Every structure is written in C-alpha cells, then in structure tokens.
Amino acid sequence: MAEVIDNVITQGLTGGISDRRYTFRTHKNGKTFLVRKPRRSDAEPTEAQILAKQIFKLTTERVNADRADAEKWAEWTAKANASASDKYSTPYGYAFHVYYQEVKAELEAQG
C-alpha cells in the first residue's frame, strides 16, 4: 500500500485508476493511499457468515420499523441521549445495538 505524502496533485483523491485495478483512499486523518482494488471472493459463505448476515438483516428491519413509528423513535432518542456511551450516541446506533443483541440471542437459541 503506497502512502501519498505532501503531494498537492493526489492529496485527498478517491476513486480508481488503470482500469480500476488501483484505488485512491483517503482516511479520516487526511492521509491518502494507493491500494489494489478489493475483489469479491468466489468462495461459498460459511455458516457463521450466513448467520451474521441474517442477524444484521433482521436487526436493520426492526430498527427501520421503529424509525417509522414516531413514538418508539422518541423513546430511542431519549435512551440514546441518556446513554453515557459515545459509541451509541445516536438513536439509530443505540437501537441497533440493543436489537442486535436480542436478534443474535434469538437466532442462537433456535440453533
């Protein structure tokens, strides 16, 4: 991975070059890197990957259902504001965290 240091032309670039084989990435700290474009794997997903995808999908569905209900969303907003953790300071993040744990426990109990 090549790091771009003090280059006015490439500083802050994102996107691909050379038939999209390489990509510029800019990190939050402002550093720009030239990296190979990631490729999708042709391997079949493992049981753990399938379970994680299912947990994420069900969790997202529950959170989005709550977002549509103003009363429930107000409850999540209050809980997120009362939370001491910066990690879950948004209502979406807090609701996702709680529902993720619930969905994961439900699916693991099912076997």
CSV table of N, CA and C in Angstrom, one decimal:
chain,number,residue,atom,x,y,z
A,1,MET,N,0.9,-1.2,0.0
A,1,MET,CA,0.0,0.0,0.0
A,1,MET,C,0.9,1.2,0.0
A,2,ALA,N,0.8,2.0,-1.0
A,2,ALA,CA,1.6,3.2,-1.1
A,2,ALA,C,0.9,4.4,-0.5
A,3,GLU,N,1.7,5.1,0.4
A,3,GLU,CA,1.1,6.3,1.1
A,3,GLU,C,1.6,7.5,0.3
A,4,VAL,N,0.6,8.4,0.1
A,4,VAL,CA,1.0,9.7,-0.6
A,4,VAL,C,1.2,10.7,0.5
A,5,ILE,N,2.4,11.3,0.4
A,5,ILE,CA,2.8,12.3,1.5
A,5,ILE,C,3.1,13.6,0.8
A,6,ASP,N,2.4,14.7,1.2
A,6,ASP,CA,2.6,16.0,0.7
A,6,ASP,C,2.7,16.2,-0.8
A,7,ASN,N,1.7,15.5,-1.5
A,7,ASN,CA,1.6,15.6,-2.9
A,7,ASN,C,0.3,16.4,-3.2
A,8,VAL,N,0.5,17.6,-3.7
A,8,VAL,CA,-0.6,18.5,-4.0
A,8,VAL,C,-1.6,17.9,-5.0
A,9,ILE,N,-1.1,17.2,-6.0
A,9,ILE,CA,-2.0,16.6,-7.0
A,9,ILE,C,-2.8,15.5,-6.5
A,10,THR,N,-2.3,14.6,-5.7
A,10,THR,CA,-3.0,13.4,-5.3
A,10,THR,C,-3.6,13.5,-3.9
A,11,GLN,N,-3.3,14.5,-3.2
A,11,GLN,CA,-3.8,14.7,-1.8
A,11,GLN,C,-5.3,14.7,-1.8
A,12,GLY,N,-6.0,13.9,-1.1
A,12,GLY,CA,-7.4,13.9,-1.0
A,12,GLY,C,-8.1,13.2,-2.1
A,13,LEU,N,-7.4,12.5,-3.0
A,13,LEU,CA,-8.1,11.8,-4.1
A,13,LEU,C,-8.8,10.6,-3.6
A,14,THR,N,-9.9,10.2,-4.3
A,14,THR,CA,-10.6,9.0,-4.1
A,14,THR,C,-11.0,8.5,-5.4
A,15,GLY,N,-11.2,7.1,-5.5
A,15,GLY,CA,-11.6,6.6,-6.8
A,15,GLY,C,-10.5,5.7,-7.5
A,16,GLY,N,-10.8,5.2,-8.6
A,16,GLY,CA,-10.0,4.2,-9.3
A,16,GLY,C,-9.2,4.8,-10.5
A,17,ILE,N,-8.1,4.1,-10.8
A,17,ILE,CA,-7.3,4.4,-12.0
A,17,ILE,C,-6.9,3.1,-12.6
A,18,SER,N,-6.4,3.1,-13.8
A,18,SER,CA,-5.8,1.9,-14.5
A,18,SER,C,-6.8,0.8,-14.6
A,19,ASP,N,-7.9,1.1,-15.3
A,19,ASP,CA,-9.0,0.1,-15.5
A,19,ASP,C,-9.5,-0.4,-14.1
A,20,ARG,N,-9.5,0.5,-13.2
A,20,ARG,CA,-10.0,0.3,-11.8
A,20,ARG,C,-9.2,-0.8,-11.1
A,21,ARG,N,-8.0,-1.1,-11.4
A,21,ARG,CA,-7.2,-2.0,-10.7
A,21,ARG,C,-6.7,-1.4,-9.4
A,22,TYR,N,-6.5,-0.1,-9.4
A,22,TYR,CA,-6.0,0.5,-8.2
A,22,TYR,C,-7.0,1.6,-7.8
A,23,THR,N,-7.0,1.9,-6.5
A,23,THR,CA,-7.9,2.9,-6.0
A,23,THR,C,-7.2,3.8,-5.0
A,24,PHE,N,-7.5,5.1,-5.0
A,24,PHE,CA,-7.0,6.0,-4.0
A,24,PHE,C,-8.0,6.0,-2.9
A,25,ARG,N,-7.5,5.9,-1.7
A,25,ARG,CA,-8.4,6.0,-0.5
A,25,ARG,C,-7.8,7.1,0.4
A,26,THR,N,-8.7,7.9,0.9
A,26,THR,CA,-8.4,8.9,1.9
A,26,THR,C,-9.0,8.6,3.2
A,27,HIS,N,-8.1,8.4,4.2
A,27,HIS,CA,-8.6,8.1,5.6
A,27,HIS,C,-9.0,9.3,6.3
A,28,LYS,N,-9.7,9.1,7.4
A,28,LYS,CA,-10.2,10.3,8.2
A,28,LYS,C,-9.1,11.2,8.7
A,29,ASN,N,-7.9,10.7,8.9
A,29,ASN,CA,-6.8,11.5,9.3
A,29,ASN,C,-6.2,12.3,8.2
A,30,GLY,N,-6.7,12.2,7.0
A,30,GLY,CA,-6.3,13.0,5.9
A,30,GLY,C,-5.2,12.4,5.0
A,31,LYS,N,-4.7,11.2,5.4
A,31,LYS,CA,-3.7,10.6,4.6
A,31,LYS,C,-4.3,9.9,3.4
A,32,THR,N,-3.6,9.9,2.3
A,32,THR,CA,-4.1,9.3,1.0
A,32,THR,C,-3.3,8.1,0.7
A,33,PHE,N,-3.9,7.0,0.3
A,33,PHE,CA,-3.2,5.8,0.0
A,33,PHE,C,-3.6,5.3,-1.4
A,34,LEU,N,-2.7,4.7,-2.1
A,34,LEU,CA,-3.0,4.0,-3.4
A,34,LEU,C,-3.0,2.5,-3.1
A,35,VAL,N,-4.1,1.8,-3.2
A,35,VAL,CA,-4.3,0.4,-2.9
A,35,VAL,C,-4.8,-0.3,-4.1
A,36,ARG,N,-4.6,-1.7,-4.1
A,36,ARG,CA,-5.3,-2.5,-5.1
A,36,ARG,C,-6.8,-2.6,-4.8
A,37,LYS,N,-7.5,-2.6,-5.8
A,37,LYS,CA,-9.0,-2.7,-5.6
A,37,LYS,C,-9.3,-4.1,-5.1
A,38,PRO,N,-10.2,-4.1,-4.0
A,38,PRO,CA,-10.5,-5.4,-3.5
A,38,PRO,C,-11.4,-6.2,-4.4
A,39,ARG,N,-11.2,-7.5,-4.4
A,39,ARG,CA,-12.0,-8.4,-5.3
A,39,ARG,C,-13.0,-9.2,-4.4
A,40,ARG,N,-14.1,-9.5,-5.0
A,40,ARG,CA,-15.0,-10.4,-4.3
A,40,ARG,C,-14.5,-11.8,-4.3
A,41,SER,N,-14.8,-12.5,-3.3
A,41,SER,CA,-14.3,-13.9,-3.2
A,41,SER,C,-15.4,-14.8,-3.9
A,42,ASP,N,-14.9,-15.8,-4.5
A,42,ASP,CA,-15.8,-16.8,-5.2
A,42,ASP,C,-16.2,-17.9,-4.2
A,43,ALA,N,-15.6,-17.9,-3.1
A,43,ALA,CA,-15.9,-19.0,-2.1
A,43,ALA,C,-17.3,-18.9,-1.5
A,44,GLU,N,-17.9,-20.0,-1.2
A,44,GLU,CA,-19.2,-20.1,-0.6
A,44,GLU,C,-19.1,-19.5,0.8
A,45,PRO,N,-20.1,-18.7,1.2
A,45,PRO,CA,-20.1,-18.2,2.6
A,45,PRO,C,-20.2,-19.3,3.6
A,46,THR,N,-19.5,-19.1,4.8
A,46,THR,CA,-19.5,-20.1,5.9
A,46,THR,C,-20.8,-19.9,6.6
A,47,GLU,N,-21.1,-20.9,7.5
A,47,GLU,CA,-22.3,-20.8,8.4
A,47,GLU,C,-22.3,-19.6,9.2
A,48,ALA,N,-21.1,-19.2,9.7
A,48,ALA,CA,-21.0,-18.0,10.6
A,48,ALA,C,-21.3,-16.8,9.8
A,49,GLN,N,-20.8,-16.7,8.5
A,49,GLN,CA,-21.1,-15.5,7.7
A,49,GLN,C,-22.6,-15.4,7.4
A,50,ILE,N,-23.2,-16.5,7.1
A,50,ILE,CA,-24.6,-16.5,6.8
A,50,ILE,C,-25.4,-16.1,8.0
A,51,LEU,N,-25.0,-16.6,9.2
A,51,LEU,CA,-25.7,-16.2,10.4
A,51,LEU,C,-25.5,-14.7,10.7
A,52,ALA,N,-24.3,-14.2,10.5
A,52,ALA,CA,-24.1,-12.8,10.7
A,52,ALA,C,-24.9,-11.9,9.8
A,53,LYS,N,-25.0,-12.3,8.5
A,53,LYS,CA,-25.8,-11.6,7.6
A,53,LYS,C,-27.3,-11.6,7.9
A,54,GLN,N,-27.8,-12.7,8.4
A,54,GLN,CA,-29.2,-12.8,8.8
A,54,GLN,C,-29.4,-11.9,10.1
A,55,ILE,N,-28.5,-12.0,11.0
A,55,ILE,CA,-28.7,-11.1,12.2
A,55,ILE,C,-28.7,-9.6,11.8
A,56,PHE,N,-27.8,-9.2,10.9
A,56,PHE,CA,-27.7,-7.8,10.5
A,56,PHE,C,-29.0,-7.4,9.8
A,57,LYS,N,-29.5,-8.3,8.9
A,57,LYS,CA,-30.7,-8.0,8.2
A,57,LYS,C,-32.0,-7.9,9.1
A,58,LEU,N,-32.1,-8.8,10.0
A,58,LEU,CA,-33.3,-8.7,10.9
A,58,LEU,C,-33.2,-7.5,11.9
A,59,THR,N,-32.0,-7.2,12.3
A,59,THR,CA,-31.8,-6.1,13.2
A,59,THR,C,-32.1,-4.8,12.4
A,60,THR,N,-31.7,-4.6,11.2
A,60,THR,CA,-31.9,-3.5,10.4
A,60,THR,C,-33.4,-3.3,10.2
A,61,GLU,N,-34.1,-4.4,9.9
A,61,GLU,CA,-35.6,-4.4,9.7
A,61,GLU,C,-36.3,-3.8,11.0
A,62,ARG,N,-35.9,-4.3,12.1
A,62,ARG,CA,-36.5,-3.9,13.4
A,62,ARG,C,-36.3,-2.4,13.6
A,63,VAL,N,-35.0,-2.0,13.4
A,63,VAL,CA,-34.7,-0.5,13.7
A,63,VAL,C,-35.5,0.4,12.7
A,64,ASN,N,-35.6,0.0,11.4
A,64,ASN,CA,-36.3,0.8,10.5
A,64,ASN,C,-37.8,0.8,10.8
A,65,ALA,N,-38.3,-0.3,11.3
A,65,ALA,CA,-39.7,-0.3,11.7
A,65,ALA,C,-40.0,0.7,12.8
A,66,ASP,N,-39.0,0.8,13.8
A,66,ASP,CA,-39.1,1.7,14.9
A,66,ASP,C,-39.0,3.1,14.4
A,67,ARG,N,-38.2,3.4,13.4
A,67,ARG,CA,-38.0,4.7,12.8
A,67,ARG,C,-39.3,5.2,12.2
A,68,ALA,N,-40.1,4.3,11.7
A,68,ALA,CA,-41.4,4.7,11.1
A,68,ALA,C,-42.4,5.1,12.1
A,69,ASP,N,-42.2,4.6,13.4
A,69,ASP,CA,-43.1,4.9,14.5
A,69,ASP,C,-42.6,6.0,15.3
A,70,ALA,N,-43.2,7.2,15.3
A,70,ALA,CA,-42.7,8.4,15.9
A,70,ALA,C,-42.5,8.2,17.4
A,71,GLU,N,-43.5,7.5,18.0
A,71,GLU,CA,-43.5,7.3,19.5
A,71,GLU,C,-42.3,6.4,19.9
A,72,LYS,N,-42.1,5.3,19.2
A,72,LYS,CA,-41.0,4.4,19.5
A,72,LYS,C,-39.6,5.1,19.3
A,73,TRP,N,-39.6,5.9,18.2
A,73,TRP,CA,-38.3,6.6,17.9
A,73,TRP,C,-38.0,7.7,18.9
A,74,ALA,N,-39.0,8.3,19.5
A,74,ALA,CA,-38.8,9.3,20.6
A,74,ALA,C,-38.2,8.5,21.8
A,75,GLU,N,-38.7,7.3,22.0
A,75,GLU,CA,-38.1,6.5,23.2
A,75,GLU,C,-36.6,6.2,22.9
A,76,TRP,N,-36.3,5.8,21.7
A,76,TRP,CA,-34.9,5.5,21.4
A,76,TRP,C,-34.1,6.8,21.5
A,77,THR,N,-34.6,7.9,21.1
A,77,THR,CA,-33.9,9.2,21.2
A,77,THR,C,-33.6,9.5,22.6
A,78,ALA,N,-34.5,9.3,23.5
A,78,ALA,CA,-34.3,9.6,24.9
A,78,ALA,C,-33.3,8.6,25.5
A,79,LYS,N,-33.4,7.3,25.1
A,79,LYS,CA,-32.4,6.4,25.7
A,79,LYS,C,-31.0,6.7,25.2
A,80,ALA,N,-30.9,7.1,23.9
A,80,ALA,CA,-29.6,7.4,23.4
A,80,ALA,C,-29.0,8.6,24.0
A,81,ASN,N,-29.8,9.6,24.3
A,81,ASN,CA,-29.3,10.8,25.0
A,81,ASN,C,-28.9,10.5,26.4
A,82,ALA,N,-29.6,9.6,27.1
A,82,ALA,CA,-29.3,9.2,28.4
A,82,ALA,C,-28.1,8.3,28.6
A,83,SER,N,-27.7,7.7,27.4
A,83,SER,CA,-26.6,6.8,27.4
A,83,SER,C,-25.3,7.5,27.7
A,84,ALA,N,-24.5,6.9,28.5
A,84,ALA,CA,-23.2,7.5,28.8
A,84,ALA,C,-22.1,7.2,27.7
A,85,SER,N,-22.5,6.3,26.9
A,85,SER,CA,-21.5,5.8,25.9
A,85,SER,C,-21.6,6.7,24.6
A,86,ASP,N,-20.4,7.2,24.2
A,86,ASP,CA,-20.3,7.9,22.9
A,86,ASP,C,-20.5,7.0,21.7
A,87,LYS,N,-20.3,5.7,21.9
A,87,LYS,CA,-20.4,4.7,20.9
A,87,LYS,C,-21.8,4.6,20.3
A,88,TYR,N,-22.8,4.7,21.2
A,88,TYR,CA,-24.2,4.6,20.8
A,88,TYR,C,-24.9,5.9,21.0
A,89,SER,N,-24.4,7.0,20.6
A,89,SER,CA,-25.0,8.3,21.0
A,89,SER,C,-26.1,8.7,20.1
A,90,THR,N,-26.3,8.0,18.9
A,90,THR,CA,-27.4,8.3,18.1
A,90,THR,C,-28.6,7.3,18.3
A,91,PRO,N,-29.8,7.7,18.1
A,91,PRO,CA,-30.9,6.8,18.3
A,91,PRO,C,-30.8,5.5,17.5
A,92,TYR,N,-30.3,5.7,16.2
A,92,TYR,CA,-30.2,4.5,15.3
A,92,TYR,C,-29.1,3.6,15.9
A,93,GLY,N,-28.0,4.1,16.3
A,93,GLY,CA,-26.9,3.3,16.8
A,93,GLY,C,-27.3,2.6,18.1
A,94,TYR,N,-28.0,3.3,19.0
A,94,TYR,CA,-28.4,2.7,20.2
A,94,TYR,C,-29.4,1.6,20.0
A,95,ALA,N,-30.4,1.9,19.1
A,95,ALA,CA,-31.5,0.9,18.8
A,95,ALA,C,-30.8,-0.3,18.1
A,96,PHE,N,-29.9,-0.1,17.2
A,96,PHE,CA,-29.3,-1.2,16.5
A,96,PHE,C,-28.5,-2.1,17.5
A,97,HIS,N,-27.8,-1.5,18.4
A,97,HIS,CA,-27.0,-2.2,19.4
A,97,HIS,C,-27.9,-3.1,20.2
A,98,VAL,N,-29.0,-2.6,20.7
A,98,VAL,CA,-29.9,-3.4,21.5
A,98,VAL,C,-30.6,-4.5,20.7
A,99,TYR,N,-31.1,-4.1,19.6
A,99,TYR,CA,-31.8,-5.2,18.7
A,99,TYR,C,-30.8,-6.2,18.2
A,100,TYR,N,-29.6,-5.8,18.0
A,100,TYR,CA,-28.6,-6.8,17.5
A,100,TYR,C,-28.4,-7.9,18.6
A,101,GLN,N,-28.2,-7.5,19.8
A,101,GLN,CA,-28.1,-8.4,20.9
A,101,GLN,C,-29.3,-9.3,21.0
A,102,GLU,N,-30.5,-8.8,20.9
A,102,GLU,CA,-31.7,-9.6,21.0
A,102,GLU,C,-31.8,-10.6,19.9
A,103,VAL,N,-31.6,-10.1,18.7
A,103,VAL,CA,-31.7,-11.0,17.5
A,103,VAL,C,-30.7,-12.1,17.5
A,104,LYS,N,-29.5,-11.7,17.9
A,104,LYS,CA,-28.4,-12.7,18.0
A,104,LYS,C,-28.8,-13.8,19.0
A,105,ALA,N,-29.3,-13.4,20.2
A,105,ALA,CA,-29.7,-14.4,21.2
A,105,ALA,C,-30.8,-15.3,20.7
A,106,GLU,N,-31.8,-14.7,20.0
A,106,GLU,CA,-33.0,-15.4,19.5
A,106,GLU,C,-32.5,-16.5,18.5
A,107,LEU,N,-31.7,-16.1,17.5
A,107,LEU,CA,-31.2,-17.0,16.5
A,107,LEU,C,-30.3,-18.1,17.0
A,108,GLU,N,-29.5,-17.8,18.0
A,108,GLU,CA,-28.6,-18.8,18.6
A,108,GLU,C,-29.4,-19.8,19.4
A,109,ALA,N,-30.5,-19.3,20.0
A,109,ALA,CA,-31.4,-20.2,20.8
A,109,ALA,C,-32.1,-21.2,19.9
A,110,GLN,N,-32.4,-20.7,18.7
A,110,GLN,CA,-33.1,-21.6,17.7
A,110,GLN,C,-32.2,-22.7,17.2
A,111,GLY,N,-30.9,-22.4,17.2
A,111,GLY,CA,-29.9,-23.4,16.8
A,111,GLY,C,-29.5,-23.2,15.4
